[in-house]
C-alpha positions as YAML, in Angstrom:
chain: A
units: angstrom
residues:
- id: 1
  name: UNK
  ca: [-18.54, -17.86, 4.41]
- id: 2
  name: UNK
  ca: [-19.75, -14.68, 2.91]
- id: 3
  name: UNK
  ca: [-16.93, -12.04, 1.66]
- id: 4
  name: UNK
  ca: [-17.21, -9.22, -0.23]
- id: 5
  name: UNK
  ca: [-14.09, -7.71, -1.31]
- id: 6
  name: UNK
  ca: [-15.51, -4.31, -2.61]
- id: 7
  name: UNK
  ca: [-17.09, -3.60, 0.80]
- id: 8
  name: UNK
  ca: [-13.49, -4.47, 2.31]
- id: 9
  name: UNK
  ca: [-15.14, -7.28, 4.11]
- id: 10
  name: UNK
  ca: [-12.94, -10.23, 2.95]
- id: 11
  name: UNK
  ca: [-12.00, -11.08, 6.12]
- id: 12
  name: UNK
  ca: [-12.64, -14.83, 6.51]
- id: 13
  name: UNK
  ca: [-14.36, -16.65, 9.73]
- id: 14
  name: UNK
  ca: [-11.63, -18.60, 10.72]
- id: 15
  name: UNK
  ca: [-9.61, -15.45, 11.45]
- id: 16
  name: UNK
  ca: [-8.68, -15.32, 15.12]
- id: 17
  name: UNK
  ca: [-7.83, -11.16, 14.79]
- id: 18
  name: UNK
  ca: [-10.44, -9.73, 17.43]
- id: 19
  name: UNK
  ca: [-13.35, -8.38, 15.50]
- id: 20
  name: UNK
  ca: [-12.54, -4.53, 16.59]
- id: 21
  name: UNK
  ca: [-9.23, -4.69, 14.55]
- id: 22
  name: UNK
  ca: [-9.74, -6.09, 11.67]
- id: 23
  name: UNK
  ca: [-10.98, -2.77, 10.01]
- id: 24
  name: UNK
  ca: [-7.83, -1.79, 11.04]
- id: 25
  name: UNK
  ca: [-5.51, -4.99, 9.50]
- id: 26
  name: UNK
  ca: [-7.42, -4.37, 6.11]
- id: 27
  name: UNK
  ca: [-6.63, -0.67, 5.85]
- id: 28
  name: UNK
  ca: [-3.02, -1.83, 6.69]
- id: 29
  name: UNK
  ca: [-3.59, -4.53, 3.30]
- id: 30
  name: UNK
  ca: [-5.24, -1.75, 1.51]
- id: 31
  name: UNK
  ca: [-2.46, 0.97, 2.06]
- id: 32
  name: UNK
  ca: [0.26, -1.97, 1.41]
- id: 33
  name: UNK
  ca: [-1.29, -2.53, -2.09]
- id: 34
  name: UNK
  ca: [-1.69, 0.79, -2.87]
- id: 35
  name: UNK
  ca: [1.88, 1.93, -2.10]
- id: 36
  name: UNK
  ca: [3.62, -1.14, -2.48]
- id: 37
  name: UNK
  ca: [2.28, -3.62, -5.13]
- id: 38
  name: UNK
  ca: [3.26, -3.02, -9.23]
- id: 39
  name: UNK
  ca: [1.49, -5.86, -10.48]
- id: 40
  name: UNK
  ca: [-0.01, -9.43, -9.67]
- id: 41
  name: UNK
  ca: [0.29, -12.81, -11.17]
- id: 42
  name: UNK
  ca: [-1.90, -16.06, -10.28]
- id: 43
  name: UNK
  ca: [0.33, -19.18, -10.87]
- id: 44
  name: UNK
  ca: [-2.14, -21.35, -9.27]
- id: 45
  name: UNK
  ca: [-5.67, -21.70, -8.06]
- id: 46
  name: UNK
  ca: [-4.19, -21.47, -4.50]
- id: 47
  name: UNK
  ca: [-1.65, -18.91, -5.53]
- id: 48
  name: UNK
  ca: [-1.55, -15.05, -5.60]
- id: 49
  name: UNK
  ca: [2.18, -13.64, -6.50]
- id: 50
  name: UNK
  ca: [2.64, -9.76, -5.98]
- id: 51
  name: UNK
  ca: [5.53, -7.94, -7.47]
- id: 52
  name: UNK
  ca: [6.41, -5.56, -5.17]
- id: 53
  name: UNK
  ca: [8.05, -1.99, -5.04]
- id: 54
  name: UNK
  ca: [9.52, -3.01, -1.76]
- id: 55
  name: UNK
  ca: [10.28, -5.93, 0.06]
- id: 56
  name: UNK
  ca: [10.11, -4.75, 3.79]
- id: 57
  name: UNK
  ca: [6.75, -3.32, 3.45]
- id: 58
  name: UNK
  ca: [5.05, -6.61, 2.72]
- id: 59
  name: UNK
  ca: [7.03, -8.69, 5.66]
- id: 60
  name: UNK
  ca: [5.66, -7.43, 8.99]
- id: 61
  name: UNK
  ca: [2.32, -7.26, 7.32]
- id: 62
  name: UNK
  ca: [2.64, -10.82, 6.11]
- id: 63
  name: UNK
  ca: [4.06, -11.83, 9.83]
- id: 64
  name: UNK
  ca: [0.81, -10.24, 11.70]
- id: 65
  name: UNK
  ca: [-1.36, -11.76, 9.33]
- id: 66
  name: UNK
  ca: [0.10, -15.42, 10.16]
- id: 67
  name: UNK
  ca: [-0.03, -15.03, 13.15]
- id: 68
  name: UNK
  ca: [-4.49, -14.72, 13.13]
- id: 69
  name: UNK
  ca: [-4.91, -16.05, 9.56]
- id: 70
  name: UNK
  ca: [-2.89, -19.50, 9.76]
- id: 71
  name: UNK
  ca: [-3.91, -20.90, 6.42]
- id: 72
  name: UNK
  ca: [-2.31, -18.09, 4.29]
- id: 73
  name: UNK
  ca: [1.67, -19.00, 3.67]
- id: 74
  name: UNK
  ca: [3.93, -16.18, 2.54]
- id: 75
  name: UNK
  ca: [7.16, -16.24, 0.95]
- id: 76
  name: UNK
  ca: [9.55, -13.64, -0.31]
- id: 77
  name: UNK
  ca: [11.77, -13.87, -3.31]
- id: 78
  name: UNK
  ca: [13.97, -11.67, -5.38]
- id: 79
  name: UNK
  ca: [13.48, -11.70, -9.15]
- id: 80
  name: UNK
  ca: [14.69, -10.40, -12.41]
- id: 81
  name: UNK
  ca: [11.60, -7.53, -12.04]
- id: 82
  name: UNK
  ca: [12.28, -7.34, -8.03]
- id: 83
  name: UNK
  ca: [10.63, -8.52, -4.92]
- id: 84
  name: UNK
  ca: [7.73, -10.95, -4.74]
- id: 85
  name: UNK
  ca: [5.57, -11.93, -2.23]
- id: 86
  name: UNK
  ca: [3.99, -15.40, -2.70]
- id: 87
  name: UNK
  ca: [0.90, -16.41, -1.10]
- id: 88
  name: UNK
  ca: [-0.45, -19.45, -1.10]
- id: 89
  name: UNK
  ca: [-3.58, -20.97, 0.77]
- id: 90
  name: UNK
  ca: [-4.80, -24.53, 0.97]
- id: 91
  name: UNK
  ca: [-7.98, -25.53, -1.14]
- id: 92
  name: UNK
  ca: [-10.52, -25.00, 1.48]
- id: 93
  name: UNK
  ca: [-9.41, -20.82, 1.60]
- id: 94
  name: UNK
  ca: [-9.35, -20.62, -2.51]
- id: 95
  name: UNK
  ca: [-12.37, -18.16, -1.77]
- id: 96
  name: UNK
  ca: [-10.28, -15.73, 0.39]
- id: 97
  name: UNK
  ca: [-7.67, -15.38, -1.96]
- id: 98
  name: UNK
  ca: [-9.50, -14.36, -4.83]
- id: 99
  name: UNK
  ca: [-10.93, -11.54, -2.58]
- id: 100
  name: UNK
  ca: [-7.48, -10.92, -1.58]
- id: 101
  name: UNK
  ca: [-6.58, -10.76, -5.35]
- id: 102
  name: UNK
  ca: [-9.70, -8.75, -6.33]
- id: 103
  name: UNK
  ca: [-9.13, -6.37, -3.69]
- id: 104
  name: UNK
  ca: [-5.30, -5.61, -4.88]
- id: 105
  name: UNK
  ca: [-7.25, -5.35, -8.53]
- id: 106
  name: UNK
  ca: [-8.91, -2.01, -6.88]
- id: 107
  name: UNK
  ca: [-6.02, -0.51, -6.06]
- id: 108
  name: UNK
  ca: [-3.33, -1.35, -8.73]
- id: 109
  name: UNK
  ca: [-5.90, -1.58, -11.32]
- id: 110
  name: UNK
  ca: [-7.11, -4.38, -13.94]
- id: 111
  name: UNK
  ca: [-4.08, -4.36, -15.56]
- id: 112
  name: UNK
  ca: [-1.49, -6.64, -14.44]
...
């Protein structure tokens, strides 16, 4: 499986989204971490946590992409510093969530 996250091509082959809309699912990711992410922590290999500006905006999104993307696994919690969204992928998709997490990088920056 090839993915390049600075291309925006980090869509992996066992999605079942038809081909025709995934440009469309990753400009939906892309706006979502531009607008809605503050930060991101990696508390495991198979682990992405995103610290959110708000909740809402991250559940539909994380709905639809369960729903063609089976592996990924999101959770919501409320912290101290506000909402997270937890993602978590089994060890065969470790490579799809470190595009995931390098494409967040280019929008919320290195620093996190």
């Amino acid at each position: 499986m090839m993915i390049t996250p600075a291309s925006g091509d980090w869509v992996p082959d066992s999605c079942t989204l038809p081909t025709a809309e995934q440009p469309v699912r990753v400009a939906e990711f892309d706006r979502f971490f531009a607008e809605s992410v503050r930060r991101t922590h990696r508390p495991a290999r198979t682990g992405l946590d995103l610290l959110l500006t708000a909740e809402p905006a991250g559940r539909a999104l994380a709905a639809r992409e369960s729903g063609c993307c089976s592996f990924f696994a999101f959770t919501f919690a409320t912290t101290d510093a506000g909402s997270v969204m937890h993602i978590e992928v089994p060890d065969s998709q470790v490579e799809v969530l470190d595009a995931l997490a390098a494409r967040v990088d280019t929008f919320i920056g290195s620093e996190h």
